[in-house]
Amino acid sequence: MAVDYPLVLYDCAYENLEWIFDGEEHAFTVAHLQALWTQQAVRSRILYSMLQGLGQGPSEQRTEGDADPLRAWTSTQPPVMRLADTLLEGVGPRKYKRLMERERCEGLESRIRHYAKRGRIELPEALREEELLDSEEPALPGQRGTELGSGGAPESV
């Protein structure tokens, strides 16, 4: 989104309309705007002088036999100019990431199991059956398993 200060509507014209205003208020408004303009003009000149005072900046391009890596700011490659960037607020442009490469949140079933585990909701029948099927996988030799439906402590196989 662009900054708001250059987007001010200041020059309007209306047909068949004559403005009536107080002379003192008009003089006060003109004096106030002149004071603002003067302050901004001085700040602008100071900043311009500061930039000119920097004189030289680093350059990535070197010519053969050139021992000095510094160049005038106007001749640096690429030129140091980010004037338009200052008029844009917020986050800068990001590199595009393909849809399927983007980070995804966990699935609905996972969230349902999470809340069922905490006792906030009851686990739906379909998910209970799915969990039973997952837990009925045969145990590998040497592993301890549990017998479903025994209601007691796990038994060794």
Coordinates of C-alpha atoms in Angstrom, one line a residue:
M1 CA 0.0 0.0 0.0
A2 CA 1.3 3.4 -0.8
V3 CA 2.0 6.1 1.8
D4 CA -0.7 8.7 2.2
Y5 CA 1.1 12.0 2.0
P6 CA 1.5 12.2 -1.8
L7 CA -2.1 11.2 -2.3
V8 CA -3.7 14.4 -1.0
L9 CA -6.4 16.0 -3.0
Y10 CA -5.5 19.7 -3.0
D11 CA -6.6 21.2 -6.3
C12 CA -10.4 21.2 -6.8
A13 CA -12.6 23.4 -8.9
Y14 CA -16.3 23.9 -8.6
E15 CA -18.4 25.7 -11.1
N16 CA -20.7 28.6 -10.0
L17 CA -19.4 28.6 -6.5
E18 CA -17.8 31.5 -4.6
W19 CA -15.9 30.8 -1.4
I20 CA -16.5 33.0 1.6
F21 CA -13.7 33.1 4.2
D22 CA -12.4 35.1 7.0
G23 CA -9.3 37.2 6.1
E24 CA -7.5 36.5 9.3
E25 CA -8.0 32.8 9.0
H26 CA -6.8 32.9 5.4
A27 CA -3.7 34.8 6.4
F28 CA -3.1 32.3 9.3
T29 CA -3.4 29.3 6.9
V30 CA -1.1 30.9 4.4
A31 CA 1.5 31.7 7.1
H32 CA 1.2 28.1 8.5
L33 CA 1.7 26.5 5.1
Q34 CA 4.7 28.8 4.3
A35 CA 6.3 27.8 7.7
L36 CA 5.8 24.1 6.8
W37 CA 7.2 24.6 3.3
T38 CA 10.3 26.5 4.8
Q39 CA 11.0 23.7 7.3
Q40 CA 10.7 21.0 4.6
A41 CA 12.8 23.0 2.2
V42 CA 15.6 23.4 4.8
R43 CA 15.4 19.6 5.7
S44 CA 15.5 18.7 2.0
R45 CA 18.6 20.9 1.4
I46 CA 20.4 19.5 4.5
L47 CA 19.8 15.9 3.4
Y48 CA 20.9 16.7 -0.2
S49 CA 24.1 18.2 1.2
M50 CA 24.7 15.1 3.4
L51 CA 24.3 12.8 0.4
Q52 CA 26.7 15.0 -1.6
G53 CA 29.1 15.0 1.3
L54 CA 29.3 11.2 1.3
G55 CA 30.9 11.7 -2.1
Q56 CA 31.9 8.1 -2.9
G57 CA 30.5 4.6 -2.4
P58 CA 31.7 1.1 -2.9
S59 CA 31.6 -0.3 -6.5
E60 CA 31.4 -3.9 -7.5
Q61 CA 33.0 -3.1 -10.9
R62 CA 36.7 -2.7 -11.0
T63 CA 38.9 -1.9 -13.9
E64 CA 42.3 -3.4 -14.4
G65 CA 45.0 -1.6 -12.4
D66 CA 42.4 0.1 -10.3
A67 CA 43.3 0.0 -6.6
D68 CA 40.6 2.2 -5.3
P69 CA 37.2 0.4 -4.9
L70 CA 35.3 3.7 -4.3
R71 CA 33.3 5.5 -7.0
A72 CA 31.1 8.5 -7.0
W73 CA 27.5 7.5 -5.9
T74 CA 26.2 8.5 -9.3
S75 CA 28.5 6.1 -11.1
T76 CA 28.2 3.0 -8.9
Q77 CA 26.9 -0.1 -10.6
P78 CA 24.2 -0.8 -9.9
P79 CA 23.3 2.8 -9.0
V80 CA 22.2 3.3 -5.4
M81 CA 18.7 4.6 -6.0
R82 CA 15.8 3.4 -3.9
L83 CA 13.7 6.5 -4.1
A84 CA 10.4 4.9 -5.0
D85 CA 10.8 2.2 -2.4
T86 CA 10.4 4.9 0.3
L87 CA 6.9 5.6 -0.9
L88 CA 5.7 2.0 -0.3
E89 CA 4.7 0.9 3.2
G90 CA 4.5 -2.6 4.6
V91 CA 6.2 -5.7 3.6
G92 CA 8.2 -5.8 0.3
P93 CA 7.5 -8.2 -2.5
R94 CA 8.3 -11.8 -1.6
K95 CA 9.6 -14.6 -3.8
Y96 CA 6.8 -16.7 -5.3
K97 CA 6.5 -20.2 -3.7
R98 CA 4.5 -22.8 -5.6
L99 CA 1.2 -23.8 -3.9
M100 CA 2.1 -27.4 -3.2
E101 CA 5.5 -26.3 -1.7
R102 CA 3.9 -24.0 0.8
E103 CA 3.6 -24.9 4.5
R104 CA 0.3 -26.6 5.4
C105 CA -1.4 -26.9 8.7
E106 CA -2.4 -30.3 10.1
G107 CA -5.5 -32.0 8.8
L108 CA -9.0 -32.0 10.3
E109 CA -8.7 -35.6 11.5
S110 CA -5.6 -34.7 13.5
R111 CA -7.4 -31.7 15.2
I112 CA -10.4 -33.9 16.0
R113 CA -8.1 -36.5 17.6
H114 CA -6.3 -33.8 19.5
Y115 CA -9.5 -32.4 21.1
A116 CA -10.9 -35.9 21.7
K117 CA -7.7 -36.8 23.5
R118 CA -8.1 -33.8 25.8
G119 CA -11.7 -34.8 26.4
R120 CA -13.3 -31.7 24.9
I121 CA -15.2 -33.7 22.2
E122 CA -16.1 -37.3 21.6
L123 CA -14.2 -39.1 18.9
P124 CA -16.5 -39.8 15.9
E125 CA -17.3 -43.5 15.1
A126 CA -15.5 -43.4 11.8
L127 CA -12.2 -42.2 13.4
R128 CA -12.6 -44.8 16.2
E129 CA -12.9 -47.6 13.6
E130 CA -9.9 -46.2 11.7
E131 CA -7.8 -46.2 14.9
L132 CA -8.8 -49.8 15.7
L133 CA -7.7 -50.9 12.2
D134 CA -4.4 -49.0 12.7
S135 CA -3.7 -50.7 16.0
E136 CA -4.5 -54.2 14.7
E137 CA -1.3 -54.4 12.7
P138 CA 0.6 -57.6 13.6
A139 CA 3.5 -57.2 16.0
L140 CA 6.9 -58.0 14.7
P141 CA 8.7 -61.0 16.2
G142 CA 10.3 -60.1 19.5
Q143 CA 7.9 -57.1 20.1
R144 CA 5.4 -56.9 22.8
G145 CA 1.8 -56.4 21.8
T146 CA -1.5 -55.8 23.5
E147 CA -4.6 -57.8 23.1
L148 CA -7.6 -55.7 22.1
G149 CA -10.7 -55.8 24.2
S150 CA -9.0 -57.5 27.2
G151 CA -9.6 -54.5 29.3
G152 CA -6.6 -55.4 31.5
A153 CA -2.9 -54.8 31.4
P154 CA -1.0 -55.6 28.2
E155 CA -0.1 -59.2 27.8
S156 CA 3.1 -60.5 26.3
V157 CA 2.9 -62.4 23.1

